[in-house]
Amino acid sequence: MSLATPPTPAPQATPVRIIGKSLLVVVALSASIIAFLTATIMLGAYFPAVPKAGVIGPVIGGQYPFHVALLAGIGAALGCLVWRRGPARWGRALTAVTALSAIAALVIGAVQFAAARDAGTRVSFGQVFSGLGPREDAAPDTTQVYATRDGERLEADVYRAKVSPGGKAPAVVLAHAGGFHTFDKSDLRGTGRWLADHGVTVLAVDYTLATPARPTWDQAPHDLMAALGWAQEHADRYGIDPSRISLGGMSAGGTLAMNTAYRLQNGTLRATDGPTPRPPHSVVGFYPGTDVRGMWEQDVAGTREAAELFTGGTPDDHPERYREVSPTTDLREGLQRTLLVVGDRDRSARPGTVKGFGASLRDKGVDVTVKELPFAEHAFDDVYGSLTSQTSRQILLDFLRTSASR
């Protein structure tokens, strides 16, 4: 007579098992989220034409490649844990995706580092990881009113370079970004302080901002002209060489700076409330709009709204205003030495457009320098410590120093 073997009882779920499975689910979900985020960022960074991913990828991947690589590395470690303890196939997929994302991010960092070294930048990796905003001591030495428009005080933050007694420093008047209608001079405090620490005095200026009821196509250029004149008049007070004052700006500020500088050089812009200042020594445009009509037609990231606020309407409404405020209108022989800097992923100030503008200047015999930064979107200098920001500051410093020596 054989005895039936009693069935083996099913293992009971113990609290330890329940907690372990719950933790594994959390790890798998965390790894999945990291894999999705980092893969999306890298996809957009390498292929900007991809919808949505191509918007966030160049911004995050271009300014934070090492942060993305670190996050992807954490995701890869979590994926390996899932691989060993949970669904192996899913774990292998998570590990592969995050590892590839980490490698892709490190490649971006390496390419940007090589560009920084080529530009002569002394790269600070401490700033790369910690310098997300301007330095804590990036305050101007003084803030002065340079003009008053309809009761509105227009101010300049002065970052004064240290020079030997009796010495004179080159200077640059910088106009901030913001589509002609937003932001202010405080956005330039990191760049202003850094340039001053390296021998160039900076005047970061506010200008009249456009509103729906107040287009400023005929005011903002006069504001920059007034700021330039103020810098020339107060050169001795701030240790500035009046013959070496440049005019520049970022994005819309670059558009204004180039338009104002070229019109002054061509004699097509004159002050209405005092003497007309001398044209600036050189001109700087960081990711600038070179043709305001083109800004309206492209309609990328608010460029159409900016153009309409600035001019008071569409190109059909005010074709003469669009022509007057576009730097492309004033391309002639004899213009000042010019620096143009743009990111190769810029959607609004497109690199092909900016390089084409530089080629047009060169065809007129103008001494122009065009720098294209890799894996960089519009406003690539927003993150103070990023490799693109460090590189662009060095390029600007070298240009202003070289201009000053000529």
Coordinates of C-alpha atoms in Angstrom, one line a residue:
M1 CA 0.0 0.0 0.0
S2 CA 1.5 3.3 -1.1
L3 CA 1.1 6.5 0.8
A4 CA 0.2 9.6 -1.2
T5 CA 2.7 12.4 -0.8
P6 CA 0.9 15.4 0.8
P7 CA 0.9 18.5 -1.4
T8 CA 3.6 21.0 -0.8
P9 CA 2.1 24.1 0.8
A10 CA 2.4 27.3 -1.2
P11 CA 5.0 29.7 0.3
Q12 CA 3.4 32.2 2.4
A13 CA 3.8 35.9 1.7
T14 CA 5.9 37.3 4.5
P15 CA 6.2 41.0 5.3
V16 CA 9.8 40.8 4.1
R17 CA 8.8 39.4 0.7
I18 CA 6.0 42.0 0.4
I19 CA 8.5 44.8 1.2
G20 CA 11.1 43.4 -1.2
K21 CA 8.6 43.1 -4.1
S22 CA 7.3 46.6 -3.4
L23 CA 10.8 48.0 -3.4
L24 CA 11.6 46.3 -6.7
V25 CA 8.5 47.8 -8.2
V26 CA 9.6 51.2 -7.0
V27 CA 13.1 50.6 -8.5
A28 CA 11.6 49.5 -11.8
L29 CA 9.3 52.5 -12.0
S30 CA 12.2 54.9 -11.1
A31 CA 14.5 53.3 -13.7
S32 CA 11.7 53.5 -16.3
I33 CA 11.1 57.2 -15.7
I34 CA 14.8 57.9 -15.8
A35 CA 15.1 55.9 -19.0
F36 CA 12.3 57.8 -20.7
L37 CA 13.5 61.2 -19.6
T38 CA 17.2 60.8 -20.5
A39 CA 16.4 59.0 -23.8
T40 CA 13.9 61.8 -24.8
I41 CA 16.5 64.5 -23.9
M42 CA 19.2 62.8 -25.9
L43 CA 16.9 62.1 -28.9
G44 CA 16.1 65.8 -29.0
A45 CA 19.6 66.9 -28.5
Y46 CA 20.9 64.8 -31.4
F47 CA 17.8 65.2 -33.7
P48 CA 16.3 68.7 -33.1
A49 CA 13.7 68.1 -35.8
V50 CA 11.9 65.5 -33.6
P51 CA 8.7 67.1 -32.4
K52 CA 8.7 68.1 -28.7
A53 CA 11.9 66.2 -27.9
G54 CA 13.7 68.5 -30.3
V55 CA 12.5 71.5 -28.1
I56 CA 13.7 70.3 -24.7
G57 CA 16.6 68.1 -25.8
P58 CA 19.0 70.9 -27.0
V59 CA 18.2 73.0 -24.0
I60 CA 18.7 70.4 -21.3
G61 CA 21.1 68.2 -23.1
G62 CA 23.1 71.2 -24.3
Q63 CA 23.5 73.0 -21.0
Y64 CA 23.5 70.0 -18.6
P65 CA 25.1 67.1 -20.4
F66 CA 27.1 65.9 -17.4
H67 CA 24.0 66.1 -15.2
V68 CA 22.0 64.1 -17.7
A69 CA 24.9 61.5 -17.9
L70 CA 24.9 61.2 -14.1
L71 CA 21.1 60.7 -14.0
A72 CA 21.3 58.1 -16.8
G73 CA 24.1 56.4 -14.9
I74 CA 21.8 56.1 -11.8
G75 CA 19.1 54.8 -14.1
A76 CA 21.5 52.1 -15.5
A77 CA 22.4 51.0 -12.0
L78 CA 18.7 50.7 -11.1
G79 CA 18.1 48.8 -14.4
C80 CA 20.8 46.3 -13.5
L81 CA 19.1 45.7 -10.2
V82 CA 15.8 45.0 -12.0
W83 CA 17.7 42.8 -14.4
R84 CA 19.0 40.6 -11.6
R85 CA 16.0 40.7 -9.2
G86 CA 13.0 41.2 -11.4
P87 CA 11.8 40.8 -15.0
A88 CA 15.1 40.2 -16.7
R89 CA 14.0 41.3 -20.1
W90 CA 12.6 44.6 -18.9
G91 CA 15.7 45.1 -16.7
R92 CA 18.0 44.5 -19.7
A93 CA 16.0 47.1 -21.8
L94 CA 16.2 49.7 -19.0
T95 CA 19.9 49.1 -18.6
A96 CA 20.6 49.4 -22.3
V97 CA 18.5 52.6 -22.8
T98 CA 20.0 54.4 -19.8
A99 CA 23.6 53.3 -20.6
L100 CA 23.2 54.6 -24.2
S101 CA 21.8 57.8 -22.9
A102 CA 24.7 58.3 -20.5
I103 CA 27.2 57.7 -23.3
A104 CA 25.3 60.1 -25.6
A105 CA 25.4 62.8 -22.9
L106 CA 29.1 62.3 -22.3
V107 CA 29.8 62.6 -26.0
I108 CA 28.0 66.0 -25.9
G109 CA 30.1 67.0 -22.9
A110 CA 33.3 65.9 -24.7
V111 CA 32.4 67.8 -27.9
Q112 CA 31.6 70.9 -25.9
F113 CA 34.8 70.6 -23.8
A114 CA 36.9 70.3 -27.0
A115 CA 35.2 73.5 -28.4
A116 CA 35.9 75.2 -25.1
R117 CA 39.6 74.3 -25.2
D118 CA 39.8 75.3 -28.9
A119 CA 38.5 78.7 -27.8
G120 CA 41.2 79.0 -25.1
T121 CA 38.7 78.6 -22.2
R122 CA 40.0 77.6 -18.8
V123 CA 37.2 75.3 -18.1
S124 CA 35.9 75.1 -14.5
F125 CA 34.1 71.8 -13.9
G126 CA 33.2 73.1 -10.4
Q127 CA 31.1 75.7 -12.3
V128 CA 29.7 73.1 -14.6
F129 CA 28.1 71.3 -11.7
S130 CA 27.5 74.1 -9.2
G131 CA 27.3 77.3 -11.2
L132 CA 23.7 77.1 -12.4
G133 CA 23.1 80.8 -11.7
P134 CA 25.3 83.9 -11.6
R135 CA 28.0 84.2 -9.0
E136 CA 26.9 85.4 -5.6
D137 CA 29.2 88.4 -5.9
A138 CA 28.0 89.3 -9.4
A139 CA 26.7 92.7 -8.4
P140 CA 27.4 95.9 -10.3
D141 CA 29.8 98.4 -8.9
T142 CA 27.2 101.1 -9.4
T143 CA 23.9 101.7 -11.1
Q144 CA 23.4 105.0 -12.9
V145 CA 20.5 106.6 -14.8
Y146 CA 21.7 107.2 -18.4
A147 CA 18.5 108.7 -19.8
T148 CA 14.9 109.4 -19.0
R149 CA 12.1 108.7 -21.5
D150 CA 8.6 110.0 -20.7
G151 CA 9.3 110.0 -17.0
E152 CA 10.8 106.5 -17.1
R153 CA 14.4 106.3 -15.8
L154 CA 16.7 104.1 -17.9
E155 CA 19.5 102.6 -15.9
A156 CA 22.9 101.1 -16.6
D157 CA 24.6 98.6 -14.3
V158 CA 28.3 99.4 -14.4
Y159 CA 30.8 96.6 -13.8
R160 CA 34.1 98.3 -13.6
A161 CA 37.3 96.7 -14.7
K162 CA 40.3 97.1 -12.4
V163 CA 43.1 99.0 -14.1
S164 CA 46.4 100.4 -13.0
P165 CA 46.4 104.1 -11.9
G166 CA 45.9 106.2 -14.9
G167 CA 45.1 103.2 -17.1
K168 CA 42.1 102.9 -19.3
A169 CA 40.1 99.7 -20.0
P170 CA 38.0 98.8 -23.1
A171 CA 34.3 98.7 -22.5
V172 CA 31.1 97.2 -23.9
V173 CA 27.5 98.4 -23.6
L174 CA 25.4 95.3 -23.5
A175 CA 21.6 95.1 -24.2
H176 CA 19.7 92.2 -22.6
A177 CA 17.5 89.6 -24.4
G178 CA 13.8 89.3 -24.1
G179 CA 12.1 89.7 -27.5
F180 CA 12.0 93.5 -27.2
H181 CA 9.3 93.3 -24.5
T182 CA 10.6 91.5 -21.4
F183 CA 13.5 90.8 -19.0
D184 CA 16.0 93.4 -17.9
K185 CA 19.7 94.2 -17.4
S186 CA 20.0 91.9 -14.3
D187 CA 20.2 89.0 -16.7
L188 CA 23.7 90.1 -17.7
R189 CA 25.1 90.3 -14.2
G190 CA 27.1 87.0 -14.5
T191 CA 28.7 88.0 -17.8
G192 CA 29.2 91.6 -16.6
R193 CA 31.1 90.7 -13.5
W194 CA 33.2 88.1 -15.2
L195 CA 34.3 90.4 -18.0
A196 CA 35.1 93.2 -15.5
D197 CA 37.2 90.7 -13.5
H198 CA 39.1 90.0 -16.8
G199 CA 39.8 93.6 -17.7
V200 CA 36.7 94.9 -19.7
T201 CA 34.3 97.4 -18.2
V202 CA 30.6 96.5 -18.9
L203 CA 27.6 98.7 -18.9
A204 CA 24.5 96.4 -18.9
V205 CA 21.6 98.6 -19.8
D206 CA 17.8 98.6 -19.7
Y207 CA 15.9 100.0 -22.7
T208 CA 12.3 100.9 -23.3
L209 CA 10.3 97.7 -23.5
A210 CA 7.5 97.3 -26.0
T211 CA 3.9 96.8 -25.0
P212 CA 0.7 96.2 -27.1
A213 CA 0.0 99.9 -26.7
R214 CA 3.6 101.1 -27.2
P215 CA 5.8 99.8 -30.0
T216 CA 9.4 100.8 -29.5
W217 CA 11.0 100.4 -32.9
D218 CA 11.8 104.1 -32.9
Q219 CA 12.7 104.3 -29.2
A220 CA 14.9 101.3 -28.3
P221 CA 17.6 102.1 -30.8
H222 CA 17.7 105.7 -29.4
D223 CA 18.0 104.3 -25.9
L224 CA 21.1 102.3 -26.9
M225 CA 22.5 105.3 -28.7
A226 CA 22.0 107.3 -25.5
A227 CA 23.7 104.6 -23.4
L228 CA 26.6 104.6 -25.8
G229 CA 26.8 108.4 -25.6
W230 CA 26.6 108.3 -21.8
A231 CA 29.5 105.8 -21.7
Q232 CA 31.6 108.0 -23.9
E233 CA 30.8 111.1 -21.8
H234 CA 31.6 109.3 -18.5
A235 CA 34.6 107.4 -19.7
D236 CA 37.1 109.2 -17.5
R237 CA 35.0 108.7 -14.5
Y238 CA 35.0 104.9 -14.9
G239 CA 38.4 104.4 -16.3
I240 CA 37.2 103.7 -19.8
D241 CA 39.1 104.3 -23.0
P242 CA 36.5 106.3 -25.0
S243 CA 37.9 105.1 -28.3
R244 CA 37.4 101.4 -27.4
I245 CA 33.7 101.2 -26.4
S246 CA 31.8 98.4 -28.1
L247 CA 28.1 97.9 -28.4
G248 CA 26.5 94.4 -28.2
G249 CA 23.6 92.4 -26.9
M250 CA 21.9 89.0 -26.6
S251 CA 19.0 87.9 -28.8
A252 CA 16.7 90.9 -29.3
G253 CA 19.4 93.0 -27.6
G254 CA 21.9 91.9 -30.2
T255 CA 19.5 92.9 -32.9
L256 CA 19.2 96.3 -31.4
A257 CA 22.9 96.7 -30.9
M258 CA 23.8 95.8 -34.5
N259 CA 21.0 98.0 -35.9
T260 CA 22.1 100.9 -33.8
A261 CA 25.8 100.5 -34.4
Y262 CA 25.5 100.1 -38.1
R263 CA 23.1 103.0 -38.5
L264 CA 25.4 105.2 -36.5
Q265 CA 28.3 104.2 -38.7
N266 CA 26.3 104.8 -41.8
G267 CA 25.0 108.2 -40.6
T268 CA 21.4 107.1 -40.8
L269 CA 20.7 107.4 -37.1
R270 CA 21.0 110.7 -35.2
A271 CA 20.1 111.8 -31.7
T272 CA 17.1 114.1 -31.4
D273 CA 17.8 115.4 -27.9
G274 CA 21.5 116.0 -27.8
P275 CA 24.7 115.3 -29.6
T276 CA 24.9 112.1 -31.6
P277 CA 27.6 109.8 -30.1
R278 CA 30.5 108.4 -32.0
P279 CA 29.8 105.0 -33.5
P280 CA 31.0 102.1 -31.3
H281 CA 34.4 100.6 -31.8
S282 CA 33.0 97.1 -32.6
V283 CA 29.8 95.2 -32.5
V284 CA 28.6 92.0 -30.8
G285 CA 25.6 89.9 -31.5
F286 CA 24.9 86.8 -29.4
Y287 CA 22.2 84.6 -31.1
P288 CA 20.7 87.8 -32.7
G289 CA 17.8 88.3 -35.0
T290 CA 19.3 89.7 -38.1
D291 CA 16.1 90.4 -40.0
V292 CA 12.9 91.4 -38.0
R293 CA 10.7 90.5 -41.0
G294 CA 12.3 87.0 -40.9
M295 CA 11.5 86.8 -37.2
W296 CA 7.8 87.4 -38.0
E297 CA 7.7 85.0 -40.9
Q298 CA 9.4 82.1 -39.0
D299 CA 7.2 82.5 -35.9
V300 CA 9.4 80.3 -33.7
A301 CA 9.3 80.5 -29.9
G302 CA 7.4 83.8 -29.9
T303 CA 9.4 85.6 -32.6
R304 CA 6.3 86.8 -34.4
E305 CA 4.8 88.2 -31.3
A306 CA 8.1 89.9 -30.5
A307 CA 8.2 91.5 -34.0
E308 CA 4.7 92.7 -33.8
L309 CA 5.1 94.2 -30.4
F310 CA 8.3 95.9 -31.4
T311 CA 7.0 97.4 -34.7
G312 CA 3.4 97.8 -33.8
G313 CA 2.0 95.5 -36.5
T314 CA 2.8 93.1 -39.3
P315 CA 5.2 93.5 -42.1
D316 CA 2.3 94.4 -44.4
D317 CA 1.1 97.0 -41.9
H318 CA 4.5 98.7 -41.4
P319 CA 7.0 97.5 -44.1
E320 CA 9.2 100.6 -43.6
R321 CA 9.5 100.0 -39.8
Y322 CA 10.6 96.4 -40.4
R323 CA 13.3 97.6 -42.9
E324 CA 14.5 100.3 -40.6
V325 CA 15.1 98.1 -37.5
S326 CA 16.6 95.1 -39.3
P327 CA 20.4 94.9 -39.3
T328 CA 20.3 93.4 -42.8
T329 CA 19.2 96.8 -44.1
D330 CA 22.4 98.5 -43.2
L331 CA 25.0 96.2 -44.7
R332 CA 27.6 98.4 -46.4
E333 CA 31.3 98.8 -46.6
G334 CA 33.1 100.4 -43.7
L335 CA 31.1 98.8 -40.9
Q336 CA 32.7 98.0 -37.5
R337 CA 34.4 94.8 -36.7
T338 CA 31.6 92.4 -35.7
L339 CA 31.3 89.2 -33.5
L340 CA 28.4 86.8 -34.1
V341 CA 27.9 83.8 -31.8
V342 CA 25.1 81.3 -32.3
G343 CA 24.3 77.7 -31.2
D344 CA 24.1 75.0 -33.8
R345 CA 20.7 73.9 -32.4
D346 CA 19.2 77.4 -32.3
R347 CA 15.6 77.4 -33.6
S348 CA 14.9 81.1 -33.6
A349 CA 18.2 82.7 -34.5
R350 CA 19.0 80.0 -36.9
P351 CA 22.7 79.2 -37.4
G352 CA 22.4 79.2 -41.2
T353 CA 20.8 82.7 -41.1
V354 CA 23.4 84.1 -38.7
K355 CA 26.3 82.6 -40.7
G356 CA 24.7 83.9 -43.9
F357 CA 24.5 87.4 -42.3
G358 CA 28.2 87.1 -41.4
A359 CA 29.0 86.1 -45.0
S360 CA 27.1 89.1 -46.3
L361 CA 29.2 91.3 -44.0
R362 CA 32.4 89.7 -45.2
D363 CA 31.3 90.3 -48.8
K364 CA 31.2 94.0 -47.9
G365 CA 34.7 93.9 -46.6
V366 CA 33.7 93.9 -42.9
D367 CA 36.0 92.2 -40.4
V368 CA 33.6 89.6 -39.0
T369 CA 34.0 86.7 -36.7
V370 CA 31.3 84.0 -36.5
K371 CA 31.4 81.3 -33.8
E372 CA 29.0 78.4 -33.8
L373 CA 28.8 76.5 -30.5
P374 CA 28.0 72.7 -30.6
F375 CA 24.9 71.3 -29.1
A376 CA 23.7 74.8 -28.1
E377 CA 20.2 76.2 -28.3
H378 CA 19.1 79.8 -28.1
A379 CA 20.2 81.6 -24.9
F380 CA 23.0 79.1 -24.5
D381 CA 24.6 81.3 -21.8
D382 CA 21.6 81.2 -19.4
V383 CA 23.3 78.7 -17.2
Y384 CA 26.3 80.5 -15.9
G385 CA 28.5 77.5 -15.3
S386 CA 27.7 75.5 -18.4
L387 CA 30.4 74.7 -20.9
T388 CA 28.6 76.8 -23.6
S389 CA 28.4 79.7 -21.3
Q390 CA 32.0 79.5 -20.2
T391 CA 33.1 79.2 -23.8
S392 CA 31.0 82.1 -25.0
R393 CA 32.4 84.4 -22.3
Q394 CA 35.9 83.6 -23.4
I395 CA 35.1 84.2 -27.1
L396 CA 33.5 87.6 -26.1
L397 CA 36.5 88.5 -24.0
D398 CA 39.0 87.7 -26.6
F399 CA 37.1 89.6 -29.2
L400 CA 36.8 92.7 -27.1
R401 CA 40.5 92.5 -26.2
T402 CA 41.5 92.1 -29.8
S403 CA 39.2 94.9 -30.9
A404 CA 40.8 97.1 -28.2
S405 CA 44.3 96.4 -29.6
R406 CA 43.4 97.5 -33.1

